[in-house]
Coordinates of C-alpha atoms in Angstrom, one line a residue:
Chain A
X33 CA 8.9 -3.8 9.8
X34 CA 6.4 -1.5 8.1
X35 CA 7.9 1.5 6.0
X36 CA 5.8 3.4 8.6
X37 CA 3.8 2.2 11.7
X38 CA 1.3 4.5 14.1
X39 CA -0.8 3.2 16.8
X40 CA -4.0 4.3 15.1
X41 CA -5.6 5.1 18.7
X42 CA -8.4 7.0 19.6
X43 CA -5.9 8.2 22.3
X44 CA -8.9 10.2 24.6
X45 CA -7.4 12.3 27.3
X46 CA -8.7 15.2 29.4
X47 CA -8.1 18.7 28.7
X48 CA -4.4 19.8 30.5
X49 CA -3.0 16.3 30.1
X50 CA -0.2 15.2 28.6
X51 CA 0.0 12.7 25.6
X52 CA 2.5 11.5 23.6
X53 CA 2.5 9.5 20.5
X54 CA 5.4 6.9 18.4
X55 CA 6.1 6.3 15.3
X56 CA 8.4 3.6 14.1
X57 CA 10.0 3.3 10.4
X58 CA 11.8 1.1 8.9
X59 CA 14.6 2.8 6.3
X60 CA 17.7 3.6 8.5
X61 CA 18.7 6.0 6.3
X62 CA 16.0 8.6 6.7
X63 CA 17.2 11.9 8.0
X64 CA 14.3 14.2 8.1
X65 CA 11.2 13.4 9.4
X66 CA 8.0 15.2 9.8
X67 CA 4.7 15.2 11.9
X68 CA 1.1 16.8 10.1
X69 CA -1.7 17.2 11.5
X70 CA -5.4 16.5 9.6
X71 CA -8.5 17.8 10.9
X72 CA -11.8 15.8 10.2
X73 CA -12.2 16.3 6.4
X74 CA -9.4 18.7 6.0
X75 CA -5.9 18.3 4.2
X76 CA -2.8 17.4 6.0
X77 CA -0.9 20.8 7.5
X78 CA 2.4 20.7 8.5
X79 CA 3.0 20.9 12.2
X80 CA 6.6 19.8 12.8
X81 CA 9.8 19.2 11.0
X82 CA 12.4 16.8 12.8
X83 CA 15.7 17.2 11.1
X84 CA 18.4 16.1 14.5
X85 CA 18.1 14.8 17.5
X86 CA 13.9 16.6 18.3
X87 CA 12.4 19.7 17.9
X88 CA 10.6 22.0 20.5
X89 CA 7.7 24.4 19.3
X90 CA 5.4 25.5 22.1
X91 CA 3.9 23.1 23.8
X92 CA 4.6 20.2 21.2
X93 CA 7.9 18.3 21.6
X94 CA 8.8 16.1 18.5
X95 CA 11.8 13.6 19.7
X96 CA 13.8 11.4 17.3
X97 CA 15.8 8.1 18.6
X98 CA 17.5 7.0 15.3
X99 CA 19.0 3.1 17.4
X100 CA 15.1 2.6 17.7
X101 CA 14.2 4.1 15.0
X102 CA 11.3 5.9 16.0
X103 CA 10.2 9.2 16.7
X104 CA 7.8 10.6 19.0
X105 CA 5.4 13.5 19.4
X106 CA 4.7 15.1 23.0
X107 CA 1.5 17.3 23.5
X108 CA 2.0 19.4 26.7
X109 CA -0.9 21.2 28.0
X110 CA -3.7 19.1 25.6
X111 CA -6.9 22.0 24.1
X112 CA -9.4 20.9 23.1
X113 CA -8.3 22.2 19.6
X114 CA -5.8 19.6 19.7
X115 CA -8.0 17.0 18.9
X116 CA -7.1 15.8 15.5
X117 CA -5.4 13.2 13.3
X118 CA -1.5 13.2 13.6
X119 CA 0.3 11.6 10.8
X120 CA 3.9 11.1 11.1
X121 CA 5.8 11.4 7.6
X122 CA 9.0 9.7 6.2
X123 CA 11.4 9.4 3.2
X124 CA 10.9 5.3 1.4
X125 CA 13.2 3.4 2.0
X126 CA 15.3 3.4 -1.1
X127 CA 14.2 6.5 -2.4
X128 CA 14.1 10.0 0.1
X129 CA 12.4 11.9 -2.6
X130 CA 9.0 9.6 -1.7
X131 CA 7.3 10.5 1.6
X132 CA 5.6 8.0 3.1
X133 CA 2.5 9.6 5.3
X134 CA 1.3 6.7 8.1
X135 CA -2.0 5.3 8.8
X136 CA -2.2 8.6 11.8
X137 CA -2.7 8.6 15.6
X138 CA -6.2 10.2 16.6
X139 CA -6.3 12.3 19.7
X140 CA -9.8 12.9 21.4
X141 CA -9.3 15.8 24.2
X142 CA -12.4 16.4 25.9
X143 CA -13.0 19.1 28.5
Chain B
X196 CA 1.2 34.0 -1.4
X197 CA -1.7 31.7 -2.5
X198 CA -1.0 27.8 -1.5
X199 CA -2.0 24.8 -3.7
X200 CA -4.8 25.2 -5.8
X201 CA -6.9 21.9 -6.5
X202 CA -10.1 21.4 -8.7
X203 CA -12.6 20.9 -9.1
X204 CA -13.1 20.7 -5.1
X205 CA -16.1 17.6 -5.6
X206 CA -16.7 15.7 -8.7
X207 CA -19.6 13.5 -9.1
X208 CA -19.0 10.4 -12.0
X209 CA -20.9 7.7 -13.5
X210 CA -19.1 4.7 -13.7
X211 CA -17.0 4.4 -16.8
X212 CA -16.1 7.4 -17.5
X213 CA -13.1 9.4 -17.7
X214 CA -11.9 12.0 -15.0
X215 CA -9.3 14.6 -15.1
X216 CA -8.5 16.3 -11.5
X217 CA -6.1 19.6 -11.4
X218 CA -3.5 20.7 -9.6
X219 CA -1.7 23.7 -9.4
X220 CA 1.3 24.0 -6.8
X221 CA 2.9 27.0 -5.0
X222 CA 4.9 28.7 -7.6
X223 CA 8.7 28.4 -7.5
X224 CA 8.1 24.6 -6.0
X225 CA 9.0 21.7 -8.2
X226 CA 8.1 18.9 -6.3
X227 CA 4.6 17.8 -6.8
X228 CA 2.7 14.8 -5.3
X229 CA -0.5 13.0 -5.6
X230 CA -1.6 11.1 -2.7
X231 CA -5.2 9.3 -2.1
X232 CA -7.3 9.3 0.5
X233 CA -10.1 7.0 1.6
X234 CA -12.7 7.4 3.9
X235 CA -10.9 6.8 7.2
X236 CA -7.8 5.5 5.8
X237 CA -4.6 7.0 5.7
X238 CA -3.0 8.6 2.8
X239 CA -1.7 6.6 -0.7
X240 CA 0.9 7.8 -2.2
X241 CA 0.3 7.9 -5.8
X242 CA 3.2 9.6 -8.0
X243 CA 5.4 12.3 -7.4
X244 CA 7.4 14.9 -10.2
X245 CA 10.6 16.3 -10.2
X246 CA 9.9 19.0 -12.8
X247 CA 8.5 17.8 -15.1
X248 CA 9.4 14.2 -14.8
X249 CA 8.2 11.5 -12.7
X250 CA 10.8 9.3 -11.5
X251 CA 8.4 6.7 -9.3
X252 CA 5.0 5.6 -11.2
X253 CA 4.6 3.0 -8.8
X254 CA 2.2 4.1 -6.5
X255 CA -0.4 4.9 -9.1
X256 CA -3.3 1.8 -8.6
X257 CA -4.0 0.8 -12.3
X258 CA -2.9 1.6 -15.9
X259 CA -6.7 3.6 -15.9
X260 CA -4.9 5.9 -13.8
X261 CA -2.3 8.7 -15.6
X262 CA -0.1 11.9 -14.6
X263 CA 1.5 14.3 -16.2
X264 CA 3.0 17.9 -15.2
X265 CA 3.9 20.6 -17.8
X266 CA 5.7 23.7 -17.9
X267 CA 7.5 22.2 -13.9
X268 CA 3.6 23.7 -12.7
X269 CA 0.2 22.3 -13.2
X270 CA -0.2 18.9 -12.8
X271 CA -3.5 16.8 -14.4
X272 CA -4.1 13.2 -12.5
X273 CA -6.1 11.7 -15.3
X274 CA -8.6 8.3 -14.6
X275 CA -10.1 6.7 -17.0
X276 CA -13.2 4.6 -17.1
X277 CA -13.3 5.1 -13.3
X278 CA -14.7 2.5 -11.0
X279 CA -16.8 2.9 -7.6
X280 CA -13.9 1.9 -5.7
X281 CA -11.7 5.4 -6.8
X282 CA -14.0 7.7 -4.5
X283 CA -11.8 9.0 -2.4
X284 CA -10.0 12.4 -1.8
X285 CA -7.2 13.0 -4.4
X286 CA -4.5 15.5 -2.4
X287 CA -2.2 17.2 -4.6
X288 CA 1.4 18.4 -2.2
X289 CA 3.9 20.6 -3.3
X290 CA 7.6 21.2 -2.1
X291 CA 10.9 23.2 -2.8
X292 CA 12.4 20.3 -4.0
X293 CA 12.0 16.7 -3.6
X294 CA 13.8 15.0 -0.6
X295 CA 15.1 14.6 2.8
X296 CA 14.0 18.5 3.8
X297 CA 11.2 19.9 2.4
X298 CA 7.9 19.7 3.8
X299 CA 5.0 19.1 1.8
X300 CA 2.1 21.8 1.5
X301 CA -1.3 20.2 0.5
X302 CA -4.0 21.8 -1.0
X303 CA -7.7 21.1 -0.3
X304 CA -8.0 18.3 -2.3
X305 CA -10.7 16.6 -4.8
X306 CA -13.6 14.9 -3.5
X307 CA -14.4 12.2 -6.1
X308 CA -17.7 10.2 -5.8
X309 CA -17.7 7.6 -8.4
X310 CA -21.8 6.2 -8.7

């Protein structure tokens, strides 16, 4: 299994909808994870920290299952500001102090 | 407070010749990472310090490619004789501290086009 594996999409959905995205990872040992967010030529910002079981902020839902190992991101209520790049983030396996960004999910909402 | 500082923002090369790339991280941080990005690929992680040191070299692509940090605050990301394939975006990141919780803060990056 890859250190860190996103479906690279385009996931397109309408605006309103609901989308939700996985991320798998390979080091069982990880116990933070985190989800960023890159606009089109922009860095990487910071849009969730997933330390337990999920996080809630709004209308983003970040869920982890540690059997699976994977974690997810919900988007409730998709704007068209959504659309972006959302890279999910992980500790090496071996070595927590490396974060290990993933290849990113890109979500198209279109009115 | 002001975030992470990266310059130049674009640099232009001719093939061969040596860049240096500057980073300066949110003050009280001492993690500091380099990462690469190429045009529609996801981010490389390059090197990271603790401080001053650097624990994990491994991610840097060549020995044309060096790091150092002084003072636990600006950071240089040194290539020499650079080649057309190191365009890409060089991210510096800065954290409280290396490990499980600390989430990285970016800055805008250096946009190196190597001709």
């Amino acid at each position: 299994r890859k250190e860190v594996e996103q479906d690279p999409g385009p996931f397109n959905v309408p605006e309103g909808a609901t989308v939700a995205f996985n991320c798998t990872y390979s080091n069982s040992a990880s116990q933070s994870f985190f989800w960023y967010r890159q606009d089109c030529r922009k860095e990487p910002k910071l849009l969730m920290s997933v330390y337990s079981s999920g996080n809630e902020d709004g209308r983003f839902t970040a869920q982890l299952n540690r059997a699976s190992q994977y974690i997810s991101l919900l988007i409730r209520d998709s704007k068209l500001s959504d659309s972006a790049t959302y890279l999910c983030v992980v500790p090496k396996r071996g070595n927590t102090d490396k974060l290990i960004f993933g290849t990113g999910t890109r979500l198209q909402v279109f009115p | 407070g002001a975030g992470v500082s990266q310059s130049p923002s674009n640099k232009v090369t001719e093939k061969g010749k040596d860049v240096e790339l500057r980073c300066d991280p949110i003050s009280g941080h001492t993690a500091l990472y380099w990462y690469r990005q190429s045009l529609g690929q996801g981010l490389e992680f390059l090197i990271y310090f603790q401080g001053n040191s650097a624990p994990d070299k491994s991610g840097l692509p060549s020995d044309r490619f060096s790091a150092e940090r002084t003072g636990g605050s600006v950071s240089t990301l040194t290539i020499q004789r650079t080649q057309q394939e190191d365009s890409a975006v060089y991210l510096c990141a800065s954290s409280h501290q290396t490990g499980n919780n600390s989430p990285l803060h970016f800055g805008n990056g250096t946009r190196l086009t190597v001709t």
